[in-house]
Every structure is written in structure tokens, then in C-alpha cells.
Coordinates of C-alpha atoms in Angstrom, one line a residue:
Chain N
X1 CA 21.5 -31.0 30.1
X2 CA 18.5 -30.3 32.8
X3 CA 21.2 -27.7 34.5
X4 CA 21.8 -24.9 32.1
X5 CA 18.0 -25.6 30.8
X6 CA 17.7 -22.0 31.4
X7 CA 13.6 -22.5 30.3
X8 CA 11.6 -25.8 30.0
X9 CA 7.6 -26.3 28.8
X10 CA 5.8 -29.6 29.1
X11 CA 2.8 -29.4 27.7
X12 CA 1.7 -26.0 28.0
X13 CA -1.7 -24.9 26.7
X14 CA -3.3 -21.8 27.7
X15 CA -6.9 -20.1 27.1
X16 CA -7.6 -16.9 26.8
X17 CA -10.6 -16.2 29.6
X18 CA -14.0 -16.6 27.1
X19 CA -12.1 -17.7 23.9
X20 CA -13.6 -20.7 22.1
X21 CA -10.8 -22.6 20.8
X22 CA -6.4 -22.2 22.8
X23 CA -4.3 -19.8 21.9
X24 CA -1.2 -22.3 22.6
X25 CA -1.7 -25.9 22.9
X26 CA 0.5 -29.1 24.5
X27 CA 3.5 -27.1 23.7
X28 CA 6.5 -29.0 24.4
X29 CA 10.0 -26.7 24.9
X30 CA 13.6 -26.8 26.1
X31 CA 15.3 -23.6 25.8
X32 CA 19.5 -23.9 27.0
X33 CA 20.9 -21.6 28.3
X34 CA 23.2 -19.2 25.8
X35 CA 20.8 -20.4 22.9
X36 CA 19.9 -18.1 20.5
X37 CA 16.2 -19.5 19.9
X38 CA 14.0 -17.8 17.1
X39 CA 9.6 -18.6 17.4
X40 CA 8.1 -18.2 13.9
X41 CA 4.7 -17.5 12.5
X42 CA 1.8 -15.3 11.3
X43 CA -0.8 -13.0 12.8
X44 CA -1.4 -15.6 15.4
X45 CA 0.1 -18.5 15.4
X46 CA 0.7 -17.8 18.9
X47 CA 4.1 -16.4 19.1
X48 CA 3.8 -13.8 21.5
X49 CA 1.0 -15.8 24.0
X50 CA 3.7 -18.4 24.2
X51 CA 6.7 -15.6 24.5
X52 CA 4.3 -14.0 27.3
X53 CA 4.6 -17.4 29.3
X54 CA 8.2 -17.4 29.6
X55 CA 8.3 -14.8 32.1
X56 CA 5.5 -15.5 34.1
X57 CA 3.2 -12.6 32.0
X58 CA 1.1 -15.9 31.5
X59 CA 0.6 -18.8 33.3
X60 CA -0.8 -22.0 31.8
X61 CA -4.1 -23.6 32.0
X62 CA -2.9 -27.0 31.5
X63 CA 0.5 -27.7 31.7
X64 CA 3.6 -25.9 32.9
X65 CA 6.0 -23.8 32.9
X66 CA 9.0 -24.5 34.5
X67 CA 12.3 -21.2 34.8
X68 CA 15.4 -21.9 36.3
X69 CA 13.8 -25.2 37.3
X70 CA 10.9 -23.0 39.3
X71 CA 7.4 -23.6 38.4
X72 CA 6.2 -19.8 37.4
X73 CA 2.4 -21.3 38.8
X74 CA 3.9 -20.2 42.6
X75 CA 5.1 -17.2 44.1
X76 CA 8.6 -17.9 44.0
X77 CA 8.5 -19.1 40.2
X78 CA 7.6 -15.5 38.7
X79 CA 9.7 -14.4 40.9
X80 CA 12.2 -15.9 39.1
X81 CA 10.7 -16.1 35.8
X82 CA 10.9 -11.6 36.5
X83 CA 14.4 -11.6 37.2
X84 CA 15.5 -14.5 34.7
X85 CA 13.8 -13.0 31.8
X86 CA 13.5 -9.4 30.1
X87 CA 11.4 -8.5 27.4
X88 CA 10.8 -6.0 24.6
X89 CA 8.1 -4.9 22.3
X90 CA 7.1 -3.8 18.7
X91 CA 6.3 -0.3 20.3
X92 CA 9.0 1.0 21.9
X93 CA 7.2 4.2 23.4
X94 CA 5.3 1.9 25.4
X95 CA 8.4 0.6 27.3
X96 CA 10.0 4.2 27.8
X97 CA 9.8 5.8 31.2
X98 CA 12.5 9.0 32.1
X99 CA 12.7 11.7 30.2
X100 CA 16.5 11.2 29.0
X101 CA 18.4 8.8 28.1
X102 CA 20.3 7.3 31.1
X103 CA 17.8 7.7 33.5
X104 CA 15.1 5.8 31.3
X105 CA 18.4 2.5 31.3
X106 CA 18.8 3.3 35.6
X107 CA 15.0 2.5 35.8
X108 CA 15.7 -1.4 36.3
X109 CA 18.4 -1.9 37.9
X110 CA 17.4 1.3 41.3
X111 CA 15.0 -1.3 41.2
X112 CA 16.7 -3.9 42.6
X113 CA 18.1 -2.0 45.0
X114 CA 22.5 -1.8 43.5
X115 CA 24.8 0.5 45.4
X116 CA 25.1 4.3 42.5
X117 CA 28.1 2.5 41.1
X118 CA 27.1 -0.7 40.5
X119 CA 23.7 1.6 38.5
X120 CA 26.7 3.8 37.4
X121 CA 28.2 0.8 35.7
X122 CA 25.5 -1.4 34.2
X123 CA 24.0 1.4 32.8
X124 CA 26.9 2.7 30.9
X125 CA 27.3 -1.1 29.7
X126 CA 23.9 -1.6 28.6
X127 CA 25.3 2.2 26.5
X128 CA 28.0 1.1 25.1
X129 CA 26.3 -2.2 23.7
X130 CA 23.2 -0.8 22.0
X131 CA 25.4 1.7 20.6
X132 CA 23.8 4.7 22.3
X133 CA 26.9 5.3 24.1
X134 CA 27.6 9.2 23.2
X135 CA 24.2 9.5 23.7
X136 CA 23.9 8.8 27.4
X137 CA 22.2 12.2 28.5
X138 CA 20.1 13.5 25.5
X139 CA 15.9 14.0 25.9
X140 CA 14.9 10.9 24.6
X141 CA 12.1 12.7 22.3
X142 CA 15.8 13.8 20.9
X143 CA 15.9 10.0 19.4
X144 CA 14.7 8.0 15.9
X145 CA 12.5 5.4 16.0
X146 CA 16.0 2.3 15.9
X147 CA 17.5 5.1 18.4
X148 CA 13.9 3.9 20.9
X149 CA 13.8 0.4 20.1
X150 CA 17.7 0.7 20.9
X151 CA 17.2 1.9 24.3
X152 CA 14.7 -0.7 25.5
X153 CA 16.7 -3.2 24.6
X154 CA 19.1 -1.4 27.0
X155 CA 17.1 -0.8 30.1
X156 CA 15.9 -4.4 29.7
X157 CA 19.6 -6.2 29.8
X158 CA 20.8 -3.1 32.5
X159 CA 18.7 -5.7 35.1
X160 CA 21.7 -8.1 33.4
X161 CA 18.6 -10.8 33.4
X162 CA 19.7 -14.0 31.5
X163 CA 16.8 -13.7 28.8
X164 CA 15.7 -11.3 26.6
X165 CA 13.2 -12.3 24.3
X166 CA 12.4 -9.8 21.8
X167 CA 8.8 -9.5 20.6
X168 CA 8.3 -8.6 17.1
X169 CA 10.4 -5.9 18.5
X170 CA 11.6 -5.5 14.9
X171 CA 8.5 -4.1 13.1
X172 CA 8.4 -0.5 13.4
X173 CA 12.0 -0.2 12.7
X174 CA 13.7 0.6 9.7
X175 CA 16.0 -1.5 7.5
X176 CA 18.6 0.6 9.0
X177 CA 17.4 0.6 12.3
X178 CA 16.4 -3.5 11.7
X179 CA 20.2 -3.9 10.7
X180 CA 22.2 -1.8 13.7
X181 CA 19.4 -3.7 16.5
X182 CA 20.7 -7.1 14.3
X183 CA 24.0 -7.0 15.9
X184 CA 23.0 -5.6 19.0
X185 CA 21.5 -9.0 19.4
X186 CA 24.8 -10.3 18.1
X187 CA 26.9 -9.4 20.3
X188 CA 24.6 -10.6 23.6
X189 CA 24.4 -14.0 22.3
X190 CA 27.9 -14.1 21.8
X191 CA 27.8 -12.0 26.1
X192 CA 26.6 -15.6 26.6
X193 CA 23.3 -14.4 26.8
X194 CA 19.8 -16.4 26.0
X195 CA 18.1 -15.3 23.3
X196 CA 14.1 -15.4 22.3
X197 CA 13.0 -13.4 18.7
X198 CA 8.9 -13.9 18.3
X199 CA 9.0 -13.1 14.5
X200 CA 7.4 -13.1 10.8
X201 CA 11.0 -12.3 9.8
X202 CA 12.9 -14.7 8.1
X203 CA 16.1 -12.6 7.2
X204 CA 15.8 -12.4 10.8
X205 CA 17.2 -15.6 12.0
X206 CA 19.8 -16.0 10.1
X207 CA 21.2 -16.0 13.3
X208 CA 20.0 -18.2 15.8
X209 CA 21.0 -21.7 17.2
X210 CA 17.2 -22.5 16.7
X211 CA 13.7 -22.1 15.0
X212 CA 11.0 -23.3 16.2
X213 CA 7.4 -22.6 13.5
X214 CA 3.6 -22.5 15.2
X215 CA 1.1 -22.5 12.8
X216 CA -2.2 -22.9 15.1
X217 CA -1.1 -22.7 18.5
X218 CA 0.8 -26.2 17.4
X219 CA 4.8 -26.6 16.8
X220 CA 4.8 -27.3 13.8
X221 CA 8.3 -27.3 13.0
X222 CA 11.0 -26.9 15.3
X223 CA 15.0 -27.4 13.6
X224 CA 18.4 -24.6 12.7
X225 CA 17.6 -21.7 10.2
X226 CA 19.6 -23.4 7.4
X227 CA 17.1 -26.5 7.9
X228 CA 14.2 -24.6 7.6
X229 CA 14.9 -22.5 4.7
X230 CA 15.6 -25.0 2.1
X231 CA 11.5 -26.1 3.1
X232 CA 9.6 -25.8 0.2
X233 CA 6.2 -25.1 0.5
X234 CA 5.3 -25.8 3.9
X235 CA 7.1 -22.2 4.7
X236 CA 4.3 -20.5 2.5
X237 CA 1.9 -21.8 4.2
X238 CA 2.8 -21.2 7.7
X239 CA 2.4 -17.9 6.2
X240 CA 6.5 -17.4 6.0
X241 CA 7.7 -15.0 3.4
X242 CA 11.1 -16.6 1.9
X243 CA 13.8 -13.4 1.8
X244 CA 15.0 -13.2 -2.2
X245 CA 19.2 -14.7 -1.0
X246 CA 17.4 -17.0 0.7
X247 CA 15.3 -18.1 -2.1
X248 CA 19.0 -18.3 -3.8
X249 CA 20.7 -20.2 -2.0
X250 CA 18.0 -23.4 -1.9
X251 CA 18.3 -22.9 -5.9
X252 CA 22.4 -22.4 -5.7
X253 CA 22.1 -26.0 -3.1
X254 CA 19.6 -27.5 -5.6
X255 CA 21.3 -27.0 -8.8
X256 CA 24.4 -29.0 -6.6
X257 CA 26.9 -25.8 -6.6
X258 CA 26.8 -24.8 -3.5
X259 CA 26.7 -27.3 0.3
X260 CA 23.4 -26.6 2.6
X261 CA 26.4 -26.4 4.7
X262 CA 27.5 -22.7 3.9
X263 CA 25.1 -20.6 5.9
X264 CA 22.9 -17.9 3.0
X265 CA 24.8 -14.9 3.4
X266 CA 26.7 -13.5 0.1
X267 CA 29.9 -13.7 1.8
X268 CA 30.0 -17.1 2.3
X269 CA 27.9 -17.2 -0.4
X270 CA 30.6 -15.7 -2.5
X271 CA 33.4 -16.9 -1.1
X272 CA 32.1 -20.6 -1.5
X273 CA 30.7 -19.9 -5.5
X274 CA 34.4 -18.6 -6.3
X275 CA 36.4 -21.5 -4.8
Chain Z
X1 CA -4.3 11.7 -17.2
X2 CA -1.4 12.3 -14.7
X3 CA 0.2 14.1 -11.7
X4 CA 3.0 16.3 -12.3
X5 CA 4.7 17.4 -9.5
X6 CA 8.1 20.0 -11.1
X7 CA 10.3 21.6 -8.6
X8 CA 8.4 21.2 -5.3
X9 CA 10.0 22.8 -3.0
X10 CA 8.8 22.8 0.8
X11 CA 10.6 25.5 3.4
X12 CA 8.0 24.6 7.1
X13 CA 8.1 27.5 9.2
X14 CA 9.7 30.1 7.2
X15 CA 11.2 32.9 7.9
X16 CA 11.6 31.3 11.6
X17 CA 14.8 29.8 13.4
X18 CA 12.9 26.9 12.8
X19 CA 13.4 27.1 9.2
X20 CA 13.7 23.6 7.4
X21 CA 13.7 22.5 3.7
X22 CA 12.1 19.5 3.9
X23 CA 12.1 19.1 -0.4
X24 CA 13.8 20.5 -2.4
X25 CA 13.3 20.9 -6.4
X26 CA 11.8 17.1 -6.6
X27 CA 10.3 16.2 -9.8
X28 CA 8.5 13.5 -11.1
X29 CA 5.4 12.3 -12.9
X30 CA 2.9 9.4 -12.3
X31 CA 0.6 8.3 -14.2
X32 CA -3.0 6.4 -14.3
X33 CA -3.0 3.0 -14.7
X34 CA 0.3 2.8 -13.4
X35 CA 2.5 1.6 -10.3
X36 CA 5.3 4.9 -9.1
X37 CA 7.4 3.6 -6.3
X38 CA 8.9 6.4 -3.5
X39 CA 11.6 5.6 -2.1
X40 CA 13.9 7.3 0.1
X41 CA 15.4 7.2 4.2
X42 CA 13.4 9.0 7.3
X43 CA 13.5 11.7 6.9
X44 CA 14.4 12.2 2.9
X45 CA 10.8 14.4 2.5
X46 CA 8.8 11.3 1.3
X47 CA 5.5 12.5 4.1
X48 CA 6.0 16.1 3.1
X49 CA 6.1 14.9 -1.3
X50 CA 3.0 12.1 0.3
X51 CA 1.0 15.1 1.6
X52 CA 1.9 17.5 -1.5
X53 CA -0.7 15.5 -4.2
X54 CA -3.6 16.2 -2.4
X55 CA -2.6 19.8 -0.9
X56 CA -3.3 18.6 3.0
X57 CA 0.3 21.8 2.4
X58 CA 1.6 23.5 -0.6
X59 CA 4.1 24.1 -2.1
X60 CA 6.5 26.4 -1.9
X61 CA 8.5 26.9 -5.0
X62 CA 7.6 24.5 -8.3
X63 CA 3.9 23.3 -8.7
X64 CA 1.5 19.7 -8.7
X65 CA -1.1 19.5 -11.0
X66 CA -3.2 17.4 -10.6
X67 CA -4.9 16.1 -14.3
X68 CA -4.3 19.3 -15.4
X69 CA -6.2 20.9 -12.1
X70 CA -3.1 23.0 -10.3
X71 CA -2.9 22.7 -6.6
X72 CA -3.4 25.0 -4.5
X73 CA -6.2 28.2 -2.9
X74 CA -8.9 29.2 -4.7
X75 CA -11.6 28.6 -7.7
X76 CA -12.7 25.4 -6.4
X77 CA -9.0 23.9 -6.7
X78 CA -7.8 22.0 -4.0
X79 CA -11.0 20.4 -3.3
X80 CA -11.8 18.6 -6.9
X81 CA -7.7 17.9 -6.6
X82 CA -8.7 16.2 -3.1
X83 CA -11.8 13.9 -4.7
X84 CA -8.5 12.0 -6.9
X85 CA -5.7 12.0 -6.0
X86 CA -6.7 9.2 -1.7
X87 CA -4.3 9.5 0.6
X88 CA -3.5 6.3 3.2
X89 CA -1.6 7.7 5.8
X90 CA 1.5 5.2 7.6
X91 CA -1.0 2.5 9.8
X92 CA -4.4 3.8 8.8
X93 CA -6.0 1.3 10.9
X94 CA -5.2 4.0 13.7
X95 CA -8.1 6.1 12.4
X96 CA -10.9 3.6 12.1
X97 CA -13.6 5.7 14.7
X98 CA -17.0 4.1 13.5
X99 CA -18.9 1.8 14.5
X100 CA -19.5 -1.2 11.7
X101 CA -17.2 -1.8 9.2
X102 CA -20.3 -0.3 6.7
X103 CA -20.4 2.4 8.6
X104 CA -16.8 4.6 8.4
X105 CA -16.6 3.2 4.6
X106 CA -19.4 5.8 4.4
X107 CA -17.9 8.6 6.1
X108 CA -16.6 9.5 2.7
X109 CA -18.8 9.4 0.1
X110 CA -21.6 11.4 2.7
X111 CA -19.1 13.9 3.1
X112 CA -18.3 14.9 0.1
X113 CA -22.7 14.9 -0.2
X114 CA -22.9 11.9 -2.3
X115 CA -27.0 10.6 -2.4
X116 CA -27.9 7.4 -0.4
X117 CA -28.9 5.5 -3.1
X118 CA -25.5 5.7 -4.9
X119 CA -23.8 5.5 -1.1
X120 CA -24.3 1.6 -0.8
X121 CA -22.6 0.4 -4.5
X122 CA -20.0 3.1 -3.5
X123 CA -19.5 0.7 -0.9
X124 CA -19.8 -1.9 -1.6
X125 CA -17.6 -2.1 -4.6
X126 CA -15.2 -0.5 -2.0
X127 CA -14.7 -3.3 -0.1
X128 CA -15.2 -6.0 -2.3
X129 CA -12.3 -4.4 -4.3
X130 CA -10.5 -5.0 -1.1
X131 CA -12.1 -8.2 -0.5
X132 CA -14.0 -7.7 2.9
X133 CA -17.2 -9.4 2.2
X134 CA -20.8 -8.8 3.0
X135 CA -21.4 -11.2 6.2
X136 CA -19.2 -8.3 8.1
X137 CA -20.2 -5.4 6.9
X138 CA -21.7 -4.8 10.0
X139 CA -19.1 -6.2 12.7
X140 CA -17.0 -3.5 14.5
X141 CA -13.5 -2.2 12.6
X142 CA -12.0 -2.7 15.9
X143 CA -13.0 -6.4 16.0
X144 CA -11.3 -7.5 12.8
X145 CA -7.5 -8.6 12.6
X146 CA -4.6 -6.1 11.9
X147 CA -4.6 -7.3 8.5
X148 CA -8.3 -6.3 8.2
X149 CA -8.2 -4.1 10.1
X150 CA -6.0 -2.2 7.4
X151 CA -8.4 -3.3 4.6
X152 CA -11.2 -1.6 5.4
X153 CA -9.1 1.7 6.3
X154 CA -8.2 2.0 2.2
X155 CA -11.4 1.4 1.5
X156 CA -12.6 3.9 3.8
X157 CA -11.3 5.6 1.2
X158 CA -11.7 4.1 -1.8
X159 CA -15.0 4.6 -1.5
X160 CA -14.3 8.2 -2.3
X161 CA -13.8 7.1 -5.9
X162 CA -10.3 8.5 -6.2
X163 CA -8.4 7.7 -9.9
X164 CA -5.1 8.3 -7.7
X165 CA -4.4 6.2 -4.5
X166 CA -0.5 6.7 -2.0
X167 CA -0.3 5.3 0.6
X168 CA 2.4 5.5 2.6
X169 CA 3.7 1.9 3.8
X170 CA 1.0 0.1 3.8
X171 CA 2.1 -3.1 4.4
X172 CA 4.9 -1.6 7.0
X173 CA 3.7 -4.3 10.5
X174 CA 1.7 -7.1 8.6
X175 CA 2.3 -10.4 7.9
X176 CA 3.2 -13.1 5.2
X177 CA -0.1 -13.1 3.4
X178 CA -1.5 -9.7 4.7
X179 CA 0.8 -8.1 3.2
X180 CA 0.2 -10.6 0.0
X181 CA -2.4 -9.4 -0.3
X182 CA -2.3 -6.6 0.2
X183 CA 0.3 -5.7 -2.5
X184 CA -2.7 -8.4 -5.2
X185 CA -4.9 -5.3 -4.3
X186 CA -2.9 -3.0 -5.3
X187 CA -1.8 -4.9 -8.9
X188 CA -5.3 -5.5 -8.5
X189 CA -6.7 -1.6 -8.3
X190 CA -3.6 -0.2 -10.5
X191 CA -4.6 -3.0 -13.5
X192 CA -8.8 -0.8 -13.3
X193 CA -6.7 1.7 -14.1
X194 CA -6.1 3.1 -10.5
X195 CA -2.0 4.7 -10.1
X196 CA -0.2 3.8 -7.1
X197 CA 1.9 6.1 -5.6
X198 CA 4.3 3.7 -2.7
X199 CA 6.0 5.2 -0.2
X200 CA 8.3 3.0 1.0
X201 CA 11.8 2.0 2.8
X202 CA 11.2 -1.7 1.2
X203 CA 13.9 -2.0 -2.0
X204 CA 12.8 -5.2 -2.9
X205 CA 9.2 -4.0 -3.0
X206 CA 10.1 -1.4 -5.2
X207 CA 12.1 -3.3 -7.0
X208 CA 9.8 -5.9 -7.9
X209 CA 6.6 -4.0 -7.8
X210 CA 7.1 -0.9 -9.9
X211 CA 7.4 0.7 -12.6
X212 CA 9.2 3.5 -12.5
X213 CA 10.9 4.3 -8.9
X214 CA 11.8 8.5 -7.2
X215 CA 14.8 7.7 -5.5
X216 CA 14.3 11.2 -1.8
X217 CA 17.7 11.6 -0.8
X218 CA 17.4 14.5 1.7
X219 CA 14.2 16.2 0.0
X220 CA 15.3 16.6 -3.4
X221 CA 15.1 13.3 -6.2
X222 CA 18.5 11.1 -6.5
X223 CA 17.4 9.1 -9.3
X224 CA 14.1 9.4 -10.9
X225 CA 13.0 5.8 -13.5
X226 CA 12.5 2.9 -14.1
X227 CA 13.7 -0.2 -12.1
X228 CA 15.7 -1.7 -14.4
X229 CA 17.0 1.3 -14.8
X230 CA 18.0 3.3 -12.2
X231 CA 19.2 -0.4 -10.4
X232 CA 22.6 -0.5 -11.5
X233 CA 23.4 3.7 -10.5
X234 CA 21.6 2.4 -7.2
X235 CA 24.6 0.6 -5.9
X236 CA 27.1 2.9 -7.1
X237 CA 25.6 5.3 -5.9
X238 CA 24.9 4.4 -1.7
X239 CA 22.2 6.5 -1.3
X240 CA 22.5 7.2 2.7
X241 CA 19.1 4.6 4.2
X242 CA 18.7 2.7 1.0
X243 CA 19.0 -1.3 2.1
X244 CA 19.4 -2.8 -0.9
X245 CA 18.2 -6.4 -1.4
X246 CA 21.0 -8.4 -0.4
X247 CA 21.0 -11.1 -3.6
X248 CA 21.0 -7.8 -5.8
X249 CA 24.6 -6.5 -4.1
X250 CA 25.0 -11.0 -3.8
X251 CA 25.0 -9.8 -8.2
X252 CA 26.7 -7.1 -8.4
X253 CA 29.3 -8.8 -6.0
X254 CA 30.0 -11.3 -8.6
X255 CA 29.7 -9.8 -12.1
X256 CA 32.9 -7.5 -9.9
X257 CA 33.9 -11.4 -9.8
X258 CA 33.9 -12.2 -13.3
X259 CA 30.5 -13.8 -13.5
X260 CA 28.8 -13.1 -16.3
X261 CA 25.1 -12.8 -13.7
X262 CA 23.0 -9.6 -14.5
X263 CA 21.7 -7.0 -11.8
X264 CA 18.4 -8.7 -11.8
X265 CA 16.1 -8.3 -8.5
X266 CA 14.4 -12.5 -9.4
X267 CA 16.2 -15.3 -7.5
X268 CA 15.2 -17.9 -9.9
X269 CA 16.9 -15.6 -12.5
X270 CA 20.0 -14.7 -11.0
X271 CA 20.2 -18.9 -9.3
X272 CA 20.3 -19.6 -13.4
X273 CA 22.7 -17.4 -14.8
X274 CA 25.7 -17.9 -11.9
X275 CA 24.1 -21.8 -12.6
X276 CA 25.4 -20.6 -16.9
X277 CA 28.3 -19.1 -15.7
X278 CA 29.9 -22.0 -13.2
X279 CA 29.4 -24.3 -16.3
X280 CA 31.8 -22.7 -18.1

């Protein structure tokens, strides 16, 4: 287990300078290599603070955070964390730096000092995975909001990090843009990348392996998405909105018409009901 | 009392190589005390339409009138219309600029020339409606939470006393409690007789809350009607860029397979219908 453990939090608390209370407190968490984990909670629950520890943007004020077993307090640890974990934030405009799509994606690999062939190979891989293969030569301003966010993802993965953190990365997208981005994440997950999705939208966690719920800076719950969906009052208490489809699924499970092992997805549910 | 839009056409940059027809013959009616949702893909003309409702844009063809006053240049029409129709843009908190919540919300009515003694009542009423208490009147608006900022921004439109409120994606970026609070506020305003025109991508919200839905597709009114009446057609037509809630598509698929279930966006209703249909 320790071998493929990518990130390990041990009693991590973080208090912002001059803040009265910690933003996160006593966090113990392990993220295995290749896992897709969702971090859920309402605004102010500490999700983004937790995420910023993953690539050493923040260092715990108490406890320790290890990435690849390096403590992020040390210089080696910081370097290891920044190489291992790439982040994509809410607003793609803030993370795009070049004027042309492929140049933007090349920025990360160029900084790693790779050969021109390797850079070209990575850029074309990252653009293909992100569904922007045909847009390599397009100016960035010609992209839609959803395409810009996928460009931000392409830029982040072109460095081939073992782990990608999406911090509320779908917030500014329309429903179609959100679905497209979820497809990109699924592809990356099947390719073995570790994914951390920070969100308050339950419909985005259907394909995750595991989720944790933060509330008041602490981990209140830890389990699989399906276990989470079966909870009742707690979800509202944590400020999580339950999608209509999941509500129907829950009622059908409770009425004994569906087995809880059937996921709350349309295809699977229709098939199970027709049996 | 209503906003009446008839055959509205809007052409940007007419007579230039950049000429684009953003709206092409849009008609609908938004009554006071009702909730109209305007849905459509990005670029379908939703925001252009919103700007016509209080005269920020003027029709190239067709007409817009508010309580019988036609939106056009001259005879003080625009001033009257802008007092009746408040426009809340996307991410309205980005437009906050005053030092305190109270000053922020006073800005609109002061500009309308509301005398100082009634100004205070107006501001307090608006802040009361959005659930911001007097403890926050002197707070710096930039220090509030995201949900509070958004409600202050809406209060600063409400304080001018509009009869209609046009909101562009008012719930975007809010978490679930913030979203719930905002939707309750809008329902409350509707109950108080205001007209709500809600521009959104979110079909689940539109179906659940609106009295009437206008579907825009490439600048045309593609559908207009009560949610329960247009739903079937909405699914059939598969309007570009509109995501039908999974639950509704699920109900549709079950119907195709012979289940006797209604097309509904209410989970308990659907679950119960499936239960009964399976029992047979």
C-alpha cells in the first residue's frame, strides 16, 4: 500500500495568517496512485485549502503532507510535489499564457528542458486527449469557454504529471462543456493518472472511485459515490445538492426495485429495470 | 401588465462585413408575477435578448414594450422602461464598487433622484428582501462571502424598485446553500408580484421553477410554453446545446420501452410511477 501511495496527509491542519480558526484541521488522508478521488463540500469547507497542499502551494501549519513519501516541508519535497501534481483552477483565463493553442501547451514541457521531438509529441498527445487536436494552430481568443478550460487541462497534463487536481474546474462551464471535460478526465483516469476533483456538484463524482466530504475543515465522511448517494439528510447538511437522477435511484433502491450495486446511471438503470 | 416582445430582430454591425443577426423574430410575453425562463445554447441570443428588455439595445425590427410603453428613443421611453426593468448581469458581484453595503445599494435610487428620507427605506427594504441584515450595512462588500456578494448586487438593482427583474445565470458559481437561498429569494419576489425573467442553461431549474419557458436556438424562438406542455417536444427535437436533465431522459427511455410513466422532473413522482408500472 505504501508503495503506490502518492499522497499522504498526516494530521494536517492549516491556519491562514491572522485567521482565528484553521481552514482545515486534523486531516488524515491517503491517495493511491491511479485513484480518482473527489473532495466535496460547500463553500468555505476547506476544499481548496486542502488541494493547495497537494502541490506544496501551502505547507501545513501542523502535521505533515507527503508526496511520493517526500515531506513537502523540505526543498526536495516541494520539488517532488510540484512535479508530481498539476492543478487546474476555476477560471481558465487565469492559466492560459500564450496566444496560440499549441504554444500554450508547449510552455510546460519546454520548461522541463525536453528535446524538441519530445515536446512536439507531448503537445500533440495532450491536445488529442483534451479533444483539441484540430485546434493546435488556433488563436486562444477563438476558443469557447469550454475549449479554454480543456486547453488549461492540456497545458497541465503536457508535463505528464502522475496526478492532476481539478479545483472547481467546471464551475464556469455550460452543461455541454462540463460533459466534455468529464470525458477528458475519464480518458486520463483509464490511462492511469491519479485525479483529484474538488467540487460541490454530485453529478460530477459518478465515475470517481472514492469521495471524501469536508465540513468545517474536517473530513466528515469517506466512502464510495454510491454509498454517499444512499445517505439522506447528511447530504443537505453538508450543503450538497442531490441530482434528480440520484434521487430516483435512491427511491428505487429503497423500494427494492434496484440493487444498490447498480450505479445511478441511465443505461445501467434501464437495463436493470428491464430484467 | 407585462413585457411584450413581438417579432424582435437584432442585427449587430449592420452594413459591415461583421454583420450578424443575433435575434431573428423572437416573440414572447412575460407577465408581472410570473417566472419566465429563457434557455438556449451559448451564442443563442439570450444575452442580446436580455439587453433589449430594458433598452440597452434597441430593436432592428419588431418591438419590445413594457407595461404598454414601447422601448425606443425619445419621449422619455428609455428612462421609464429602465425604472421598471432591472437587469442583473452574470456574476453581478464583479460590479460592486462602494465602500459599504449600504452605499452600494443606495447608488441606484440616488441616481434616480429619490429623496434622502425615502432612500433609506428603499435600501433597507431591498436588503431585507435579499436577507442581508442591518449588522452588515456598514460592512465592506468585498469582504462578504460569494453568496452574500451576489445578494447585495441583486439588492442594488431591487432598490431602484423595478417591477421586472431580468437575471442572467443568477446561480452560476454558487454552492448548494447559496443557490437555494437565491432561488427562494426569486420565488419570494415573484409572490410579491414582480416579474422574473431568468436566463439559464440549467433545464432542471427551468423545468422546476418557471411558469413559461422560451427556448432560443440560433436567435429564433424555437419553443414557447408551459414546462409540462413543451417537455415532450423538447426531448424529441434535441435542441442544440440544451442538456435535458438525465432524469427526464430516463423517463423518456422507460416510456419507449413500454413503462407507463409520465415525463416528469420530480423524482418521487417518477419513482412511484416506476414502482406501480413494475408491479403490474
